[in-house]
PDB file of C-alpha atoms in Angstrom:
ATOM      1  CA  ILE A  30     224.212  11.657  -6.367  1.00 84.00           C
ATOM      2  CA  ALA A  31     225.037  14.172  -3.764  1.00 86.00           C
ATOM      3  CA  ILE A  32     227.528  16.967  -4.014  1.00 88.00           C
ATOM      4  CA  ARG A  33     228.505  18.874  -0.573  1.00 88.00           C
ATOM      5  CA  ASP A  34     231.711  20.541   0.803  1.00 89.00           C
ATOM      6  CA  HIS A  35     233.730  19.498  -2.172  1.00 88.00           C
ATOM      7  CA  THR A  36     232.676  15.981  -1.976  1.00 88.00           C
ATOM      8  CA  LEU A  37     230.747  13.972  -4.552  1.00 87.00           C
ATOM      9  CA  GLY A  38     228.729  10.946  -3.174  1.00 90.00           C
ATOM     10  CA  LEU A  39     227.197   8.001  -4.891  1.00 85.00           C
ATOM     11  CA  ASN A  40     224.586   5.893  -3.671  1.00 91.00           C
ATOM     12  CA  ASP A  41     222.986   2.929  -5.861  1.00 90.00           C
ATOM     13  CA  PHE A  42     224.853   4.364  -8.937  1.00 88.00           C
ATOM     14  CA  SER A  43     224.958   1.606 -11.894  1.00 89.00           C
ATOM     15  CA  PHE A  44     225.238   1.492 -15.781  1.00 90.00           C
ATOM     16  CA  ASN A  45     226.021  -0.915 -18.258  1.00 89.00           C
ATOM     17  CA  LEU A  46     229.543  -1.199 -19.889  1.00 88.00           C
ATOM     18  CA  LEU A  47     232.180  -3.584 -21.139  1.00 86.00           C
ATOM     19  CA  ASP A  48     229.123  -6.046 -22.290  1.00 87.00           C
ATOM     20  CA  GLY A  49     227.885  -6.231 -18.220  1.00 90.00           C
ATOM     21  CA  ASN A  50     226.830  -4.066 -15.142  1.00 95.00           C
ATOM     22  CA  ILE A  51     228.683  -1.903 -12.943  1.00 93.00           C
ATOM     23  CA  SER A  52     227.001  -0.837  -9.603  1.00 94.00           C
ATOM     24  CA  MET A  53     228.795   1.260  -7.013  1.00 93.00           C
ATOM     25  CA  ASP A  54     228.521   3.141  -3.936  1.00 95.00           C
ATOM     26  CA  GLY A  55     231.272   5.703  -2.878  1.00 95.00           C
ATOM     27  CA  LEU A  56     232.863   9.011  -2.760  1.00 93.00           C
ATOM     28  CA  TYR A  57     235.219  11.531  -4.560  1.00 91.00           C
ATOM     29  CA  ASP A  58     236.658  14.208  -2.246  1.00 91.00           C
ATOM     30  CA  SER A  59     238.455  17.068  -3.929  1.00 89.00           C
ATOM     31  CA  LYS A  60     239.220  19.277  -0.681  1.00 88.00           C
ATOM     32  CA  ASP A  61     242.749  18.669  -1.509  1.00 86.00           C
ATOM     33  CA  ILE A  62     242.599  19.532  -5.107  1.00 83.00           C
ATOM     34  CA  LYS A  63     245.916  18.400  -5.966  1.00 85.00           C
ATOM     35  CA  LYS A  64     245.358  14.922  -4.781  1.00 87.00           C
ATOM     36  CA  PRO A  65     241.425  14.229  -4.460  1.00 92.00           C
ATOM     37  CA  PHE A  66     240.459  11.194  -2.663  1.00 93.00           C
ATOM     38  CA  PHE A  67     238.309   8.411  -3.542  1.00 94.00           C
ATOM     39  CA  PHE A  68     236.558   5.612  -1.969  1.00 94.00           C
ATOM     40  CA  PHE A  69     234.406   2.909  -3.911  1.00 93.00           C
ATOM     41  CA  ASN A  70     232.452  -0.175  -3.399  1.00 96.00           C
ATOM     42  CA  LEU A  71     231.975  -1.787  -6.929  1.00 93.00           C
ATOM     43  CA  ASP A  72     229.723  -4.461  -7.943  1.00 95.00           C
ATOM     44  CA  LEU A  73     230.844  -5.760 -11.398  1.00 93.00           C
ATOM     45  CA  THR A  74     228.774  -8.301 -13.185  1.00 94.00           C
ATOM     46  CA  ASN A  75     229.576  -9.952 -15.989  1.00 93.00           C
ATOM     47  CA  LEU A  76     231.991  -7.965 -17.755  1.00 92.00           C
ATOM     48  CA  ASP A  77     234.419  -8.891 -20.625  1.00 91.00           C
ATOM     49  CA  ILE A  78     237.725  -9.367 -19.528  1.00 91.00           C
ATOM     50  CA  LYS A  79     239.832  -8.178 -22.699  1.00 89.00           C
ATOM     51  CA  LYS A  80     237.562  -5.030 -22.842  1.00 91.00           C
ATOM     52  CA  THR A  81     237.916  -4.345 -19.314  1.00 90.00           C
ATOM     53  CA  TYR A  82     241.948  -4.292 -19.609  1.00 90.00           C
ATOM     54  CA  ASP A  83     241.906  -2.242 -22.754  1.00 91.00           C
ATOM     55  CA  MET A  84     240.045   0.272 -21.034  1.00 89.00           C
ATOM     56  CA  PHE A  85     241.317   0.633 -17.632  1.00 84.00           C
ATOM     57  CA  VAL A  86     244.871   1.536 -16.857  1.00 78.00           C
ATOM     58  CA  ALA A  87     244.472   0.345 -13.363  1.00 74.00           C
ATOM     59  CA  VAL A  88     243.586  -2.856 -14.811  1.00 80.00           C
ATOM     60  CA  GLN A  89     246.619  -3.074 -16.866  1.00 82.00           C
ATOM     61  CA  LYS A  90     248.665  -2.605 -13.807  1.00 75.00           C
ATOM     62  CA  LEU A  91     246.904  -4.425 -11.283  1.00 74.00           C
ATOM     63  CA  ALA A  92     246.201  -7.643 -13.580  1.00 78.00           C
ATOM     64  CA  PRO A  93     248.326  -7.749 -16.631  1.00 78.00           C
ATOM     65  CA  ILE A  94     247.335 -11.608 -17.291  1.00 82.00           C
ATOM     66  CA  ALA A  95     243.990  -9.773 -18.460  1.00 87.00           C
ATOM     67  CA  GLU A  96     245.409  -8.684 -21.424  1.00 90.00           C
ATOM     68  CA  LYS A  97     245.874 -12.405 -22.670  1.00 90.00           C
ATOM     69  CA  CYS A  98     242.406 -13.494 -21.593  1.00 89.00           C
ATOM     70  CA  SER A  99     239.085 -14.000 -23.130  1.00 89.00           C
ATOM     71  CA  GLY A 100     235.811 -14.692 -21.318  1.00 91.00           C
ATOM     72  CA  ASN A 101     233.835 -12.982 -18.437  1.00 91.00           C
ATOM     73  CA  TYR A 102     234.446 -11.958 -14.921  1.00 92.00           C
ATOM     74  CA  SER A 103     232.434 -10.745 -11.966  1.00 94.00           C
ATOM     75  CA  SER A 104     233.878  -9.061  -9.031  1.00 93.00           C
ATOM     76  CA  THR A 105     233.032  -7.335  -5.774  1.00 95.00           C
ATOM     77  CA  VAL A 106     235.822  -4.391  -4.971  1.00 92.00           C
ATOM     78  CA  SER A 107     236.308  -2.245  -2.283  1.00 95.00           C
ATOM     79  CA  VAL A 108     239.138   0.348  -3.334  1.00 92.00           C
ATOM     80  CA  LYS A 109     240.321   3.783  -1.846  1.00 94.00           C
ATOM     81  CA  GLY A 110     243.209   6.106  -3.127  1.00 92.00           C
ATOM     82  CA  ASN A 111     244.033   9.294  -4.559  1.00 92.00           C
ATOM     83  CA  PHE A 112     243.510  10.686  -8.269  1.00 88.00           C
ATOM     84  CA  ASN A 113     246.027  12.693 -10.133  1.00 86.00           C
ATOM     85  CA  GLN A 114     245.150  16.228 -11.609  1.00 81.00           C
ATOM     86  CA  LYS A 115     244.074  14.225 -14.930  1.00 83.00           C
ATOM     87  CA  MET A 116     241.709  12.166 -12.944  1.00 81.00           C
ATOM     88  CA  GLU A 117     243.686   8.923 -13.192  1.00 81.00           C
ATOM     89  CA  PRO A 118     244.064   6.761 -10.146  1.00 82.00           C
ATOM     90  CA  GLU A 119     247.481   7.263  -8.633  1.00 84.00           C
ATOM     91  CA  ILE A 120     248.340   3.306  -8.600  1.00 78.00           C
ATOM     92  CA  GLN A 121     250.668   3.536  -5.645  1.00 81.00           C
ATOM     93  CA  THR A 122     248.103   5.282  -3.318  1.00 87.00           C
ATOM     94  CA  MET A 123     245.538   2.264  -3.919  1.00 87.00           C
ATOM     95  CA  SER A 124     244.501  -0.172  -1.567  1.00 91.00           C
ATOM     96  CA  GLY A 125     241.365  -2.295  -1.081  1.00 94.00           C
ATOM     97  CA  ASP A 126     240.133  -5.931  -1.460  1.00 95.00           C
ATOM     98  CA  GLY A 127     237.776  -8.067  -3.457  1.00 94.00           C
ATOM     99  CA  LYS A 128     236.333 -11.502  -4.845  1.00 95.00           C
ATOM    100  CA  LEU A 129     236.537 -12.239  -8.399  1.00 91.00           C
ATOM    101  CA  THR A 130     234.662 -15.276 -10.360  1.00 92.00           C
ATOM    102  CA  THR A 131     235.141 -15.978 -14.014  1.00 90.00           C
ATOM    103  CA  LYS A 132     232.931 -17.831 -16.516  1.00 84.00           C
ATOM    104  CA  GLY A 133     234.551 -19.278 -19.757  1.00 82.00           C
ATOM    105  CA  VAL A 134     238.062 -17.981 -19.583  1.00 88.00           C
ATOM    106  CA  THR A 135     240.661 -18.969 -22.034  1.00 88.00           C
ATOM    107  CA  ILE A 136     244.377 -17.670 -21.449  1.00 88.00           C
ATOM    108  CA  ASN A 137     246.301 -17.117 -24.641  1.00 89.00           C
ATOM    109  CA  ASN A 138     250.138 -16.591 -25.144  1.00 88.00           C
ATOM    110  CA  PHE A 139     250.794 -15.111 -21.430  1.00 88.00           C
ATOM    111  CA  THR A 140     254.529 -15.009 -21.646  1.00 82.00           C
ATOM    112  CA  PRO A 141     255.179 -16.816 -18.080  1.00 81.00           C
ATOM    113  CA  LEU A 142     252.909 -19.683 -19.136  1.00 82.00           C
ATOM    114  CA  VAL A 143     254.450 -19.858 -22.628  1.00 86.00           C
ATOM    115  CA  LYS A 144     257.771 -20.142 -20.731  1.00 87.00           C
ATOM    116  CA  VAL A 145     256.347 -22.978 -18.819  1.00 82.00           C
ATOM    117  CA  ALA A 146     255.241 -24.803 -21.864  1.00 83.00           C
ATOM    118  CA  ASP A 147     258.610 -24.548 -23.563  1.00 86.00           C
ATOM    119  CA  ALA A 148     260.339 -25.665 -20.704  1.00 83.00           C
ATOM    120  CA  LEU A 149     258.208 -28.724 -19.994  1.00 79.00           C
ATOM    121  CA  LYS A 150     257.416 -29.186 -23.586  1.00 82.00           C
ATOM    122  CA  MET A 151     253.787 -29.150 -23.369  1.00 81.00           C
ATOM    123  CA  ASP A 152     252.345 -26.743 -25.836  1.00 82.00           C
ATOM    124  CA  GLN A 153     248.956 -26.810 -24.220  1.00 82.00           C
ATOM    125  CA  PHE A 154     250.140 -24.223 -21.824  1.00 82.00           C
ATOM    126  CA  LYS A 155     250.316 -21.369 -24.706  1.00 86.00           C
ATOM    127  CA  GLN A 156     246.633 -21.662 -24.718  1.00 86.00           C
ATOM    128  CA  LEU A 157     244.655 -22.745 -21.726  1.00 83.00           C
ATOM    129  CA  LYS A 158     241.222 -23.148 -20.844  1.00 83.00           C
ATOM    130  CA  ALA A 159     240.884 -22.483 -17.259  1.00 80.00           C
ATOM    131  CA  SER A 160     237.872 -24.027 -14.958  1.00 79.00           C
ATOM    132  CA  ASP A 161     235.631 -21.232 -13.715  1.00 85.00           C
ATOM    133  CA  LEU A 162     237.536 -19.352 -10.535  1.00 86.00           C
ATOM    134  CA  ASN A 163     236.336 -18.096  -7.277  1.00 89.00           C
ATOM    135  CA  LEU A 164     239.047 -16.380  -5.505  1.00 91.00           C
ATOM    136  CA  SER A 165     239.847 -13.263  -3.075  1.00 94.00           C
ATOM    137  CA  PHE A 166     242.500 -10.749  -3.475  1.00 93.00           C
ATOM    138  CA  LYS A 167     243.864  -7.524  -1.570  1.00 94.00           C
ATOM    139  CA  PHE A 168     245.928  -4.798  -3.020  1.00 87.00           C
ATOM    140  CA  GLU A 169     248.198  -2.540  -0.683  1.00 86.00           C
ATOM    141  CA  ASN A 170     251.776  -1.367  -0.747  1.00 84.00           C
ATOM    142  CA  GLY A 171     251.916  -1.576  -4.544  1.00 83.00           C
ATOM    143  CA  ARG A 172     250.835  -5.263  -4.839  1.00 88.00           C
ATOM    144  CA  VAL A 173     247.928  -7.407  -5.441  1.00 87.00           C
ATOM    145  CA  THR A 174     248.106 -10.494  -3.487  1.00 93.00           C
ATOM    146  CA  VAL A 175     246.032 -13.418  -4.531  1.00 92.00           C
ATOM    147  CA  ALA A 176     244.967 -15.944  -1.701  1.00 93.00           C
ATOM    148  CA  PRO A 177     245.332 -19.570  -2.562  1.00 94.00           C
ATOM    149  CA  PHE A 178     242.655 -20.888  -5.144  1.00 92.00           C
ATOM    150  CA  ASP A 179     242.103 -24.091  -6.967  1.00 90.00           C
ATOM    151  CA  VAL A 180     241.957 -24.131 -10.507  1.00 86.00           C
ATOM    152  CA  ASN A 181     241.887 -26.686 -13.424  1.00 86.00           C
ATOM    153  CA  LEU A 182     244.139 -25.436 -16.279  1.00 81.00           C
ATOM    154  CA  GLY A 183     243.912 -27.616 -19.464  1.00 77.00           C
ATOM    155  CA  GLY A 184     242.999 -30.459 -17.535  1.00 81.00           C
ATOM    156  CA  ILE A 185     245.401 -30.292 -14.829  1.00 85.00           C
ATOM    157  CA  LYS A 186     244.459 -29.727 -11.168  1.00 89.00           C
ATOM    158  CA  SER A 187     246.650 -26.498  -9.782  1.00 89.00           C
ATOM    159  CA  THR A 188     246.741 -24.368  -6.509  1.00 92.00           C
ATOM    160  CA  VAL A 189     247.750 -20.628  -7.262  1.00 90.00           C
ATOM    161  CA  GLN A 190     248.858 -18.060  -5.080  1.00 93.00           C
ATOM    162  CA  GLY A 191     250.955 -15.152  -4.950  1.00 94.00           C
ATOM    163  CA  SER A 192     251.199 -11.452  -5.935  1.00 93.00           C
ATOM    164  CA  ASN A 193     252.039  -9.093  -8.722  1.00 86.00           C
ATOM    165  CA  GLY A 194     253.102  -5.722  -8.376  1.00 84.00           C
ATOM    166  CA  PHE A 195     251.716  -2.604  -9.776  1.00 79.00           C
ATOM    167  CA  ASP A 196     255.223  -2.143 -11.498  1.00 81.00           C
ATOM    168  CA  GLN A 197     254.621  -5.387 -13.216  1.00 79.00           C
ATOM    169  CA  THR A 198     256.468  -7.922 -11.380  1.00 86.00           C
ATOM    170  CA  ILE A 199     255.081 -11.110 -10.723  1.00 84.00           C
ATOM    171  CA  ASP A 200     255.493 -13.635  -7.801  1.00 91.00           C
ATOM    172  CA  TYR A 201     253.379 -16.519  -7.961  1.00 90.00           C
ATOM    173  CA  THR A 202     253.642 -20.162  -6.803  1.00 91.00           C
ATOM    174  CA  VAL A 203     251.541 -22.614  -9.150  1.00 86.00           C
ATOM    175  CA  ALA A 204     251.355 -26.158  -7.629  1.00 91.00           C
ATOM    176  CA  MET A 205     250.327 -28.569 -10.372  1.00 86.00           C
ATOM    177  CA  GLN A 206     249.394 -32.100 -10.455  1.00 88.00           C
ATOM    178  CA  ILE A 207     250.661 -33.025 -14.050  1.00 82.00           C
ATOM    179  CA  PRO A 208     249.850 -36.404 -14.860  1.00 81.00           C
ATOM    180  CA  THR A 209     252.959 -38.344 -16.169  1.00 79.00           C
ATOM    181  CA  ALA A 210     251.293 -39.225 -19.286  1.00 77.00           C
ATOM    182  CA  MET A 211     250.813 -35.617 -20.254  1.00 76.00           C
ATOM    183  CA  MET A 212     254.345 -34.791 -20.166  1.00 72.00           C
ATOM    184  CA  GLY A 213     255.589 -37.118 -23.030  1.00 64.00           C
ATOM    185  CA  SER A 214     259.275 -38.327 -23.140  1.00 66.00           C
ATOM    186  CA  SER A 215     260.888 -34.886 -24.356  1.00 60.00           C
ATOM    187  CA  ALA A 216     259.943 -33.275 -20.941  1.00 57.00           C
TER     188      ALA A 216
END
């Protein structure tokens, strides 16, 4: 840790949290005390998804699906933006990118998937086991954009892409290869 000219720098800083490990490099610049600037490179290893959602407001805004997930994830993230005077990130100023991998994720009662389940009469969408993920994302202008990635959702090959806004709006396309036998006559 180095402190110089209203700037706090972190180099090879790591700690255990949320059942995993967080390593970071970056800086906090308080020259403008009303809008301190930050830049961090994060390496998150084997963290609990739900615990992360519960602890960080930014995750609640950037990845609202995490509230309904169980399992672990790892990620590399580069992020910059401003803090407010309470040392909370100003979500609308944040930009960055990263990669995310998951292990053993189950999604329980996520409203958009529940609506799909009801429309298709396929209750398995209400509680989905997802194959392990490996995806890329970026965030800027108030949105998180996810590059297309393949995933197996409850035994159905799917490709997902799209974005969600810091304002909790979502705009995703999910292309699913649903075998006719899985749909049943009521669908």
